[in-house]
Coordinates of N, CA and C in Angstrom, one line a residue:
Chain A
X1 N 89.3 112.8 115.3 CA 90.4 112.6 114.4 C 90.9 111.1 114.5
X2 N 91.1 110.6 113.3 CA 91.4 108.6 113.7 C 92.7 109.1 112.7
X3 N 93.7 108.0 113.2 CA 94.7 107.6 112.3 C 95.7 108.7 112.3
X4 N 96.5 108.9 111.1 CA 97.5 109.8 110.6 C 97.0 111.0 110.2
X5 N 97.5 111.8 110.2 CA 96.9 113.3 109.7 C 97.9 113.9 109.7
X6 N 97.9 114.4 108.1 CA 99.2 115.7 107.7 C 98.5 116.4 107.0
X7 N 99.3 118.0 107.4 CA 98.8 119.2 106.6 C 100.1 119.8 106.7
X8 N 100.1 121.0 105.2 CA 99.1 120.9 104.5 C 98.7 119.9 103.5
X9 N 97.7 119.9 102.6 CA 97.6 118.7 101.7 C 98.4 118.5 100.6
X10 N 98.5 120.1 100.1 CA 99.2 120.8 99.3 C 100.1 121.4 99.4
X11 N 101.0 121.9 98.8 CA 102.0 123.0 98.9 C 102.7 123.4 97.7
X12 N 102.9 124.7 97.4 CA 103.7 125.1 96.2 C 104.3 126.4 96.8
X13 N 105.8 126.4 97.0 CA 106.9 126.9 97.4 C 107.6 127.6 96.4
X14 N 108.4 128.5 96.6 CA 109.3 128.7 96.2 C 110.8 128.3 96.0
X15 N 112.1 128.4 95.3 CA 113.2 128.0 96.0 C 113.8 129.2 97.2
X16 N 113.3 129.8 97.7 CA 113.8 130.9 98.7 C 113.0 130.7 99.7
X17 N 111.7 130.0 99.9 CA 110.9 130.0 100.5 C 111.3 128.8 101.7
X18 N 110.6 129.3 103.4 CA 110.5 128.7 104.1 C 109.2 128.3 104.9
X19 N 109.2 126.7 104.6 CA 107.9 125.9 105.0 C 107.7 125.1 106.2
X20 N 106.5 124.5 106.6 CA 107.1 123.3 107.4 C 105.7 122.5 107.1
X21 N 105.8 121.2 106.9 CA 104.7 120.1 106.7 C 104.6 119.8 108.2
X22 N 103.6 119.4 108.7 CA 103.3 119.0 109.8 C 102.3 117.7 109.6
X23 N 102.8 116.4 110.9 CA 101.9 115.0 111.1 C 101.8 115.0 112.3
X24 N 100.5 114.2 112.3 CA 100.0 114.2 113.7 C 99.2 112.7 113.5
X25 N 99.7 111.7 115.0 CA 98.9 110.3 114.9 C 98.1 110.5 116.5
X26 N 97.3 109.8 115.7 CA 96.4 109.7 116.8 C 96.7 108.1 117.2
X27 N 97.1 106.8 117.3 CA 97.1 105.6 117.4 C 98.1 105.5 118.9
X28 N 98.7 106.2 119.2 CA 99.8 105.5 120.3 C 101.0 105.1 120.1
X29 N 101.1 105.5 118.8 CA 102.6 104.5 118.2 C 103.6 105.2 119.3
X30 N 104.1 104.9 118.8 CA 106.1 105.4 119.5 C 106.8 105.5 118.5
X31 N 106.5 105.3 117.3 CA 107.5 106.0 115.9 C 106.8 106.5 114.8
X32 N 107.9 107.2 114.3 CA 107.3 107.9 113.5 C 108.3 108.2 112.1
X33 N 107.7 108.4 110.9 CA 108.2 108.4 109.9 C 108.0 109.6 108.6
X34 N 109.2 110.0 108.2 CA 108.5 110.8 106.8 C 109.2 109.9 105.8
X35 N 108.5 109.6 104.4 CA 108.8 108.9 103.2 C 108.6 110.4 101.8
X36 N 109.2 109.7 101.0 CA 109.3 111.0 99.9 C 109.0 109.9 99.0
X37 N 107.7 110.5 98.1 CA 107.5 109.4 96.7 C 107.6 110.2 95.5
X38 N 108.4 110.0 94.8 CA 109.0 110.6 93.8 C 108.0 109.5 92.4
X39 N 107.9 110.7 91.3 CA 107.2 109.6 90.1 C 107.9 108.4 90.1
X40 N 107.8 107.4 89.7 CA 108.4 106.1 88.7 C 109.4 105.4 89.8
X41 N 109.5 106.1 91.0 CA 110.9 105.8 92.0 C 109.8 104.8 93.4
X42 N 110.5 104.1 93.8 CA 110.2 103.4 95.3 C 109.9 104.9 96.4
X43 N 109.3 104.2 97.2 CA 109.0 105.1 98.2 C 110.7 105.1 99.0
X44 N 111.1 106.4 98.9 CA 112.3 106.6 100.2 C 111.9 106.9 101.3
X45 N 112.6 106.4 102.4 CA 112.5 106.6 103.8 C 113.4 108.0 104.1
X46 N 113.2 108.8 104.8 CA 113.4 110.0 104.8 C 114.8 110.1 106.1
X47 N 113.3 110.0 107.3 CA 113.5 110.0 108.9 C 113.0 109.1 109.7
X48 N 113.6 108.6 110.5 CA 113.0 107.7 111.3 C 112.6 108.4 113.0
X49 N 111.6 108.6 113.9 CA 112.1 108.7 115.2 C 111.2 107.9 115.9
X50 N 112.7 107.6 116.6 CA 111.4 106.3 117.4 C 111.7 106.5 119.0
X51 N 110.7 106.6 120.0 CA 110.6 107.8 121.6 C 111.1 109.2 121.0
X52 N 111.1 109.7 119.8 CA 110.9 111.3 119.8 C 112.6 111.3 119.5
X53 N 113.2 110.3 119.3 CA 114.4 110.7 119.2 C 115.0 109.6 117.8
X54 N 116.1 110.9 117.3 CA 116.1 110.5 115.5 C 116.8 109.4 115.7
X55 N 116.3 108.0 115.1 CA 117.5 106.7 114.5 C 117.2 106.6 113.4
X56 N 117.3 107.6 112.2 CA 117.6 107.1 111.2 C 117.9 108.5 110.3
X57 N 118.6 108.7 109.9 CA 118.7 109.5 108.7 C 119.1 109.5 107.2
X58 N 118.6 108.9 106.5 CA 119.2 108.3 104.9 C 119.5 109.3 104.1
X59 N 120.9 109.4 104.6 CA 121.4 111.0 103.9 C 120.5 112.4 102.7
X60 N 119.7 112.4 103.6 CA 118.8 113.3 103.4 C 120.0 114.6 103.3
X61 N 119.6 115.4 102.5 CA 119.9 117.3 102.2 C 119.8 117.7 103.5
X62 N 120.4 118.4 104.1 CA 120.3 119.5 105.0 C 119.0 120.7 104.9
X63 N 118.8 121.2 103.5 CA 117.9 121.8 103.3 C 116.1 121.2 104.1
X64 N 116.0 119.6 104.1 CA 115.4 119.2 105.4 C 115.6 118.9 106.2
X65 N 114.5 119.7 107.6 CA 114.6 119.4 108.8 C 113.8 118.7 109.4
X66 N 114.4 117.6 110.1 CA 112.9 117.4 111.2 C 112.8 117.5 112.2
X67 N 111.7 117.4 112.8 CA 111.4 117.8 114.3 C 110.1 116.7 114.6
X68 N 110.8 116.4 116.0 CA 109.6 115.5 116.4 C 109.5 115.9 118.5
X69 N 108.6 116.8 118.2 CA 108.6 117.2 119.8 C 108.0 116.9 120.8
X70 N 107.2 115.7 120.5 CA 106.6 114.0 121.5 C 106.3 113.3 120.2
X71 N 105.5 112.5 121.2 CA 105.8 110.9 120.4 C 104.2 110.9 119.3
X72 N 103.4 112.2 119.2 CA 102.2 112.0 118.7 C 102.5 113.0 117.4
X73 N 103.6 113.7 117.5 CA 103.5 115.1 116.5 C 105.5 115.0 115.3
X74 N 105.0 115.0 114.2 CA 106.2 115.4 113.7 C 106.5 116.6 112.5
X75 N 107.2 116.8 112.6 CA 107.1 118.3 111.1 C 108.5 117.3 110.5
X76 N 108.3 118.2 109.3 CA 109.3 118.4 108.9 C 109.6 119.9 107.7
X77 N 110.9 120.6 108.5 CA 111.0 121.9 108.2 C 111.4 122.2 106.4
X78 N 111.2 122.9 105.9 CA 111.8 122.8 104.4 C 112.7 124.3 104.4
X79 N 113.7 124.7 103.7 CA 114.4 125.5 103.1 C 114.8 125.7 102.2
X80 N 115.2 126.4 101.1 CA 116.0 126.5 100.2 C 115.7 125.7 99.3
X81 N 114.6 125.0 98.9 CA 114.3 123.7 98.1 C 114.5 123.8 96.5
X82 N 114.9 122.4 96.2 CA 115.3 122.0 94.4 C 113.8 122.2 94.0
X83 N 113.9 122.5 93.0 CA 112.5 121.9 92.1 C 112.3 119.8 91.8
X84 N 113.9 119.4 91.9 CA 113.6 118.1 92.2 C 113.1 117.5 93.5
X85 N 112.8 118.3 94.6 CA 112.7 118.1 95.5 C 110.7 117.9 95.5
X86 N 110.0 118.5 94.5 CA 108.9 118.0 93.9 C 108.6 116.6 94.1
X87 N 107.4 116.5 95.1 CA 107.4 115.0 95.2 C 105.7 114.9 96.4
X88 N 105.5 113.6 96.1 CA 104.1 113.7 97.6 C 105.2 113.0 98.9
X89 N 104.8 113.9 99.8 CA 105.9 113.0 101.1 C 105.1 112.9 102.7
X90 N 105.6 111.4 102.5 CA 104.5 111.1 103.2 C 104.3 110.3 104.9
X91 N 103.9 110.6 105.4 CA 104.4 110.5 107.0 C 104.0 109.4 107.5
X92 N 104.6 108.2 108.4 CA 104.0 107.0 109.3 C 103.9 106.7 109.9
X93 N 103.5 106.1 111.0 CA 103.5 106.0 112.6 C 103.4 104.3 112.5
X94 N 104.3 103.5 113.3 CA 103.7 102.4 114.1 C 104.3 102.1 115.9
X95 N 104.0 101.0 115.7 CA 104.5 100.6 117.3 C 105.7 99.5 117.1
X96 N 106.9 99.7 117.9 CA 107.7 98.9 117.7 C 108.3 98.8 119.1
X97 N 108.2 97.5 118.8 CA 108.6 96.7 120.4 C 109.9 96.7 120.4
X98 N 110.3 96.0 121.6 CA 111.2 96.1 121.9 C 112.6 95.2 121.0
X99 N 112.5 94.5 120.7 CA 113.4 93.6 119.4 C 113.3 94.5 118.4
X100 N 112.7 95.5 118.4 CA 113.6 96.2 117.5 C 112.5 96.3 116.1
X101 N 111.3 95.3 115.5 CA 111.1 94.6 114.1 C 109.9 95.3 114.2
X102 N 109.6 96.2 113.0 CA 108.0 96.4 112.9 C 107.1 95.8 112.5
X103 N 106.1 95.9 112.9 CA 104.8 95.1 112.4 C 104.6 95.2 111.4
X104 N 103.7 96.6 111.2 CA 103.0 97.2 110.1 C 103.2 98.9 110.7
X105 N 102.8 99.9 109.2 CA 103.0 100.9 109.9 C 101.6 101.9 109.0
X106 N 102.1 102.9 109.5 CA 99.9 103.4 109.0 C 100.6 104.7 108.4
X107 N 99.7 104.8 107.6 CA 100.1 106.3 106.6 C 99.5 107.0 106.8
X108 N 100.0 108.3 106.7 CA 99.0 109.9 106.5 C 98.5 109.6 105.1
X109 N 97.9 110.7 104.7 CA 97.3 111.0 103.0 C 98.2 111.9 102.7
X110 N 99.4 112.5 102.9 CA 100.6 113.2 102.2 C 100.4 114.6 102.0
X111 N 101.7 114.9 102.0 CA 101.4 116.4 101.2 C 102.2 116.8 99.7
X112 N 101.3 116.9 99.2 CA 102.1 117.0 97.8 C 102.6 118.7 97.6
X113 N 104.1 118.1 97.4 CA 104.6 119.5 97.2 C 105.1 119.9 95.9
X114 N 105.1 120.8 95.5 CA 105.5 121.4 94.1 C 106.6 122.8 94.7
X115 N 107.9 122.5 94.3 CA 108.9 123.6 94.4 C 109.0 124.2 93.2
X116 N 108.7 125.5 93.0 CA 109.0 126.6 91.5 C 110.3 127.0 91.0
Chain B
X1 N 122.2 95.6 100.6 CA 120.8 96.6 100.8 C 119.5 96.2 99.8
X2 N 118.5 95.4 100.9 CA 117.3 95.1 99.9 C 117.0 95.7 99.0
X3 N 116.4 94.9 97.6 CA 116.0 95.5 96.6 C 114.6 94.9 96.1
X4 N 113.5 95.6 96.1 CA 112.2 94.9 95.6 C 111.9 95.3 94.6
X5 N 110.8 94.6 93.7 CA 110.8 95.0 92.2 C 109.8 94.1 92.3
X6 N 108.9 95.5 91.3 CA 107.5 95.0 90.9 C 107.2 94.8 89.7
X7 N 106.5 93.9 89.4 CA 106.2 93.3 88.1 C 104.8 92.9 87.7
X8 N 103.7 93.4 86.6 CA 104.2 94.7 85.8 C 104.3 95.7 86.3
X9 N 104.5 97.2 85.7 CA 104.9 98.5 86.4 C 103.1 98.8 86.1
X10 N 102.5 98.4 85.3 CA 101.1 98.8 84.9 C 100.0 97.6 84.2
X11 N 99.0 97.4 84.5 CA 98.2 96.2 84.2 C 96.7 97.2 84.0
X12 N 95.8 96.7 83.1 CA 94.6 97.3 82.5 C 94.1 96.2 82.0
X13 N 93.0 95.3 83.3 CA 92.1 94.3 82.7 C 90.7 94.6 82.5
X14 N 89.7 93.8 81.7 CA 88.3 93.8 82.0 C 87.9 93.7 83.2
X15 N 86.6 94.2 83.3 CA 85.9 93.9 84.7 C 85.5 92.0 84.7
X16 N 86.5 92.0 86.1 CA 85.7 90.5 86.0 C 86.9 89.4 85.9
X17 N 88.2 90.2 85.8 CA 89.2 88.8 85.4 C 89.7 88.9 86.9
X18 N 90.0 87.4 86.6 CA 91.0 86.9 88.2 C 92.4 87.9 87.1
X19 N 93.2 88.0 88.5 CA 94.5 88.9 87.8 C 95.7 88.5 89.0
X20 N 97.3 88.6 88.5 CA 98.2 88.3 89.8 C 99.1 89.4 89.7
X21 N 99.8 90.1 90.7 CA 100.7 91.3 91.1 C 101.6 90.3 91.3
X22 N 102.8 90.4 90.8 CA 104.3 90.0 91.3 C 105.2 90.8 92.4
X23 N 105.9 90.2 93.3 CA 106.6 90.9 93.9 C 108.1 90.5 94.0
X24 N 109.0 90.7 94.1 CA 110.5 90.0 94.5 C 111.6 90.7 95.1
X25 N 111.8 90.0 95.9 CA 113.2 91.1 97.0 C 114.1 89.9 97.0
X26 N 115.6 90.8 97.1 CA 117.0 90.4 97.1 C 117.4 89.6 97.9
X27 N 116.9 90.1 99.2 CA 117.3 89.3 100.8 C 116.0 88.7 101.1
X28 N 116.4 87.3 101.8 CA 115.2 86.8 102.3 C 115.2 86.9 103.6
X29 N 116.1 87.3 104.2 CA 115.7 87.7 105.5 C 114.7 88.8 106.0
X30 N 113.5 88.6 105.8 CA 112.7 89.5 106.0 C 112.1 89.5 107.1
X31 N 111.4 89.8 108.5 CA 110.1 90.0 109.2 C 109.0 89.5 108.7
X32 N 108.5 90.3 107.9 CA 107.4 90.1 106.8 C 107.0 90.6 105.6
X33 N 106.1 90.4 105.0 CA 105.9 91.1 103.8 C 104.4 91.7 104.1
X34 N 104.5 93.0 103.1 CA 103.6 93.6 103.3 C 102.4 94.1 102.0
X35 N 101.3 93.8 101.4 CA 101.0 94.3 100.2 C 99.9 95.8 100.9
X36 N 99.8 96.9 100.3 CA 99.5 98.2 100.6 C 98.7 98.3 98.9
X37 N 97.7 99.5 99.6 CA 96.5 99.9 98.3 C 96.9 101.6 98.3
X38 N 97.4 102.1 97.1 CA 97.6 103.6 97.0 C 96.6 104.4 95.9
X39 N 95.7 105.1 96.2 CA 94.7 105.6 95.2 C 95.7 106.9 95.1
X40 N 95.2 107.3 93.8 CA 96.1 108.4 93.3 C 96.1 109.5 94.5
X41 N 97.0 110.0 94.7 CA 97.9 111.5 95.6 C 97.1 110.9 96.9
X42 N 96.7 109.6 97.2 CA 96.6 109.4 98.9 C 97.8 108.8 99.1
X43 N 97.4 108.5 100.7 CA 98.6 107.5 101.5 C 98.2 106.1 101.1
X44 N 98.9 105.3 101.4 CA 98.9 104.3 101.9 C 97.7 103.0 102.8
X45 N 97.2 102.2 102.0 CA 96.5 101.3 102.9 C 96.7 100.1 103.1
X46 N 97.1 99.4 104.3 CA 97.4 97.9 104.4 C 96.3 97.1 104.2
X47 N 96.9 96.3 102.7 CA 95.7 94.8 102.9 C 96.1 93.9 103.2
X48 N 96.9 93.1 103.1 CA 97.3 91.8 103.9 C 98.8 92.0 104.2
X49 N 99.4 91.0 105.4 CA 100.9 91.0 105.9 C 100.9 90.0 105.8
X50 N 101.5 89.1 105.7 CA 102.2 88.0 106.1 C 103.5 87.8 106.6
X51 N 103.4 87.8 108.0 CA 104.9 87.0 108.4 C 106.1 86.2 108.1
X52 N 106.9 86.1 108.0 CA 107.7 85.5 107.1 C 107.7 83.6 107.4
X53 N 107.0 83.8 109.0 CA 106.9 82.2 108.9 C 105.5 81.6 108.2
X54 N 104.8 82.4 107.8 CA 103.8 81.7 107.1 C 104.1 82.1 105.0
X55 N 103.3 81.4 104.5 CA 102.8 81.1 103.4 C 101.8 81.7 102.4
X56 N 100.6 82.8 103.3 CA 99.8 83.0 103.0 C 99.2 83.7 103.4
X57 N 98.1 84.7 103.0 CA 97.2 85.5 103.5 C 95.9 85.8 102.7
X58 N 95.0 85.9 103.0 CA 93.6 86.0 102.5 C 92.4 87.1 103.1
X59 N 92.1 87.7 102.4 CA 91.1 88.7 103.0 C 90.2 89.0 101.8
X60 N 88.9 88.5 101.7 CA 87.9 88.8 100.6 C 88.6 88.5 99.4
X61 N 88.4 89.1 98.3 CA 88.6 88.6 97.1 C 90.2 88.4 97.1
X62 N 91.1 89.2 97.7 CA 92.6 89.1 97.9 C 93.3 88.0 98.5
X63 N 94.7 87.7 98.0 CA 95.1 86.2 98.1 C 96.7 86.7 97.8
X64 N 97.3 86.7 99.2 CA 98.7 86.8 98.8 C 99.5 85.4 99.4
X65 N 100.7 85.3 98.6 CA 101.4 84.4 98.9 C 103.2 85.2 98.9
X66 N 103.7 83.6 100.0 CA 105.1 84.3 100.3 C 106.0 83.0 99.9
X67 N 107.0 83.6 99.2 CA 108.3 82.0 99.2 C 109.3 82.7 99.6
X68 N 109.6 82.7 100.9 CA 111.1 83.6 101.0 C 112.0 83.2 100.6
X69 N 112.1 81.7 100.3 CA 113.7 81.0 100.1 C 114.1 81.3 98.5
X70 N 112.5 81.7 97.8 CA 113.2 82.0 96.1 C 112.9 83.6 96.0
X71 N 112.5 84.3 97.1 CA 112.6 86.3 97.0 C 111.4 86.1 96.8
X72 N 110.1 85.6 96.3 CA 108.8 86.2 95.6 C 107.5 86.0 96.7
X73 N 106.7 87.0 95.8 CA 105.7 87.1 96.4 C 104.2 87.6 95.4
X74 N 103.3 86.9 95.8 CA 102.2 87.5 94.8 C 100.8 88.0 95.7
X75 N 100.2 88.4 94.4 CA 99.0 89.2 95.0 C 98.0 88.8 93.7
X76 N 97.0 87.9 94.5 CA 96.0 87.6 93.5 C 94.7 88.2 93.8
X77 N 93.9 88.8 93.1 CA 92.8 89.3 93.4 C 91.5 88.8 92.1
X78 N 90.8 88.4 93.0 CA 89.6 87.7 92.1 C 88.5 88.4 91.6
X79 N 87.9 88.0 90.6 CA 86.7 88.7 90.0 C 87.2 90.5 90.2
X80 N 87.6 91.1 89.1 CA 88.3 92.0 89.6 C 86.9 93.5 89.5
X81 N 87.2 94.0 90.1 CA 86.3 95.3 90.0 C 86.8 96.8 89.2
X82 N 85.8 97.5 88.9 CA 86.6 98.9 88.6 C 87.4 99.8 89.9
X83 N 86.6 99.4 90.6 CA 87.2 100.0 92.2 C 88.4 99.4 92.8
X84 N 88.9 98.5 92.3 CA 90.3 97.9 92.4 C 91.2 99.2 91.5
X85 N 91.0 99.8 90.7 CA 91.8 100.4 90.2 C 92.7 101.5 91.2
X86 N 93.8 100.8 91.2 CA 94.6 101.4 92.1 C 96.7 101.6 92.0
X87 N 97.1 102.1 92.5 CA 98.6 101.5 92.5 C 99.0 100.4 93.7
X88 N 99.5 99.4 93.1 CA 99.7 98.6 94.9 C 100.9 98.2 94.9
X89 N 101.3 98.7 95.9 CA 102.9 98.1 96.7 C 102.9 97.1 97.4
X90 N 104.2 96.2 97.2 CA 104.8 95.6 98.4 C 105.6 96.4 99.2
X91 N 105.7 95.7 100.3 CA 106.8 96.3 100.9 C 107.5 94.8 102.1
X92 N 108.8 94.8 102.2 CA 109.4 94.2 103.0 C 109.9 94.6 104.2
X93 N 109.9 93.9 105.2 CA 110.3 94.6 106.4 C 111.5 94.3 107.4
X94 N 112.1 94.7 108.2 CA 113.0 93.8 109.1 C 112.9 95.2 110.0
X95 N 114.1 95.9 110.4 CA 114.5 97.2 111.1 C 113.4 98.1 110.3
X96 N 113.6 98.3 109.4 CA 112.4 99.2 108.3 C 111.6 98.6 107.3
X97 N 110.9 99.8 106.5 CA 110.5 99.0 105.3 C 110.9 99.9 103.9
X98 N 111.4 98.1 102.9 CA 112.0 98.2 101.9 C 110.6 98.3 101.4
X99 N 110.2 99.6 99.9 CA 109.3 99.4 99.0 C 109.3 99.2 97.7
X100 N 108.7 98.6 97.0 CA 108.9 98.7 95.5 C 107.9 99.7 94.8
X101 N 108.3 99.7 93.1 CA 107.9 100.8 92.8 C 106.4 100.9 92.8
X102 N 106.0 99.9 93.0 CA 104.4 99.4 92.4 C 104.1 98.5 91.3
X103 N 103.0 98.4 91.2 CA 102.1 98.0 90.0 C 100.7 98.9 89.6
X104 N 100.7 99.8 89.0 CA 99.2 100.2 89.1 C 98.2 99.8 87.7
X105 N 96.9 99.5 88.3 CA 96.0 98.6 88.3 C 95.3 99.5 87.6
X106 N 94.2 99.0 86.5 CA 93.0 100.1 85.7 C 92.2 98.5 85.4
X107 N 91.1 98.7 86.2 CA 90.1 97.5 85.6 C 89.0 98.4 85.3
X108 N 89.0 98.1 83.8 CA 87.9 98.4 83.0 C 86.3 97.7 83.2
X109 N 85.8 98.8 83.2 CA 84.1 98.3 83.2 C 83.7 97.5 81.7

């Protein structure tokens, strides 16, 4: 396995239904990220965790969760989901030193989800 | 709160033309800048970064440049191919990274 890896690729939910997307890096980073790309919209930053623990939450819905339970693996849990919530979302890893500034950061291939 | 914006939202050349992606953000305090290759429903692929202390970056047919003091940024790519056909982002960086919406690319054979 090289790089980012998330499953599933796919997903088509319901709104009563409970999911969880799962990433996994193989590189050594120490952070980690989920992005949501919505048609026609910029890529949003979701979550940030950097040593496994959350610094960032961009007032994301409650209906997502995340989890990051070392520094190689993250999910993120779904519940109760909008149909706007339809989107590819998509997970990152890099290395960030200690000032704080990232380099660059490496992407999974996403999971595209479709809420009914 | 940075804002980047991509210009055009869609481009469709012949095979064969030099072509330029525009980029531009609000704050120039950036880290660096970043140009990324997105083929339909993948992730993300980094082609060139440039630092905010440099000017420039180059890798094969690809040619980006940075002015932080006026926001912009471009992406020139030469002799263009059908396999260029892609969506491509900037992205800016500092604590995180700011993205824009894209530009996606159709070079005709």
């Amino acid at each position: 396995e090289t790089g980012v890896t998330q499953t599933p690729r796919h997903l088509v939910m319901g709104m009563t239904n409970k999911k969880s997307l799962k990433c996994e890096q193989h590189l050594g980073h120490n952070a980690m990220y989920w992005y949501k790309q919505s048609a026609k919209k910029p890529l949003e930053l979701m979550f940030v965790y950097n040593f496994k623990e959350q610094t960032e939450n961009n007032s994301v819905p409650s209906r997502f969760s995340p989890e990051c339970p070392n520094s190689s693996h993250l999910f993120l849990h779904l519940h109760t989901l909008q149909p706007e919530d339809s989107a590819l979302y998509l997970c990152a890893s890099s290395q960030v030193p200690a000032g704080g500034l990232i380099d660059t950061q490496y992407f999974g291939p996403g999971t595209r989800l479709t809420v009914l | 709160k940075q804002e980047v914006t991509q210009i055009p939202a869609a481009l469709s050349v012949p095979e064969g033309e030099n072509l330029v992606l525009n980029c531009s953000f609000t704050d120039s305090a950036i880290y660096n800048l970043q140009w990324f290759r997105q083929d339909p429903g993948k992730g993300l692929t980094s082609l060139l970064l440039i630092q905010s202390s440099q000017r420039e970056q180059t890798s094969g047919r690809l040619n980006a440049s940075l002015d932080k003091s006026s926001g912009r940024s471009t992406l020139y790519i030469a002799a263009s191919q059908p396999g260029d056909s892609a969506t491509y982002l900037c992205a800016v960086t500092g604590n995180q990274f700011y993205f824009g919406t894209g530009t996606s690319l159709t070079v005709i054979p």
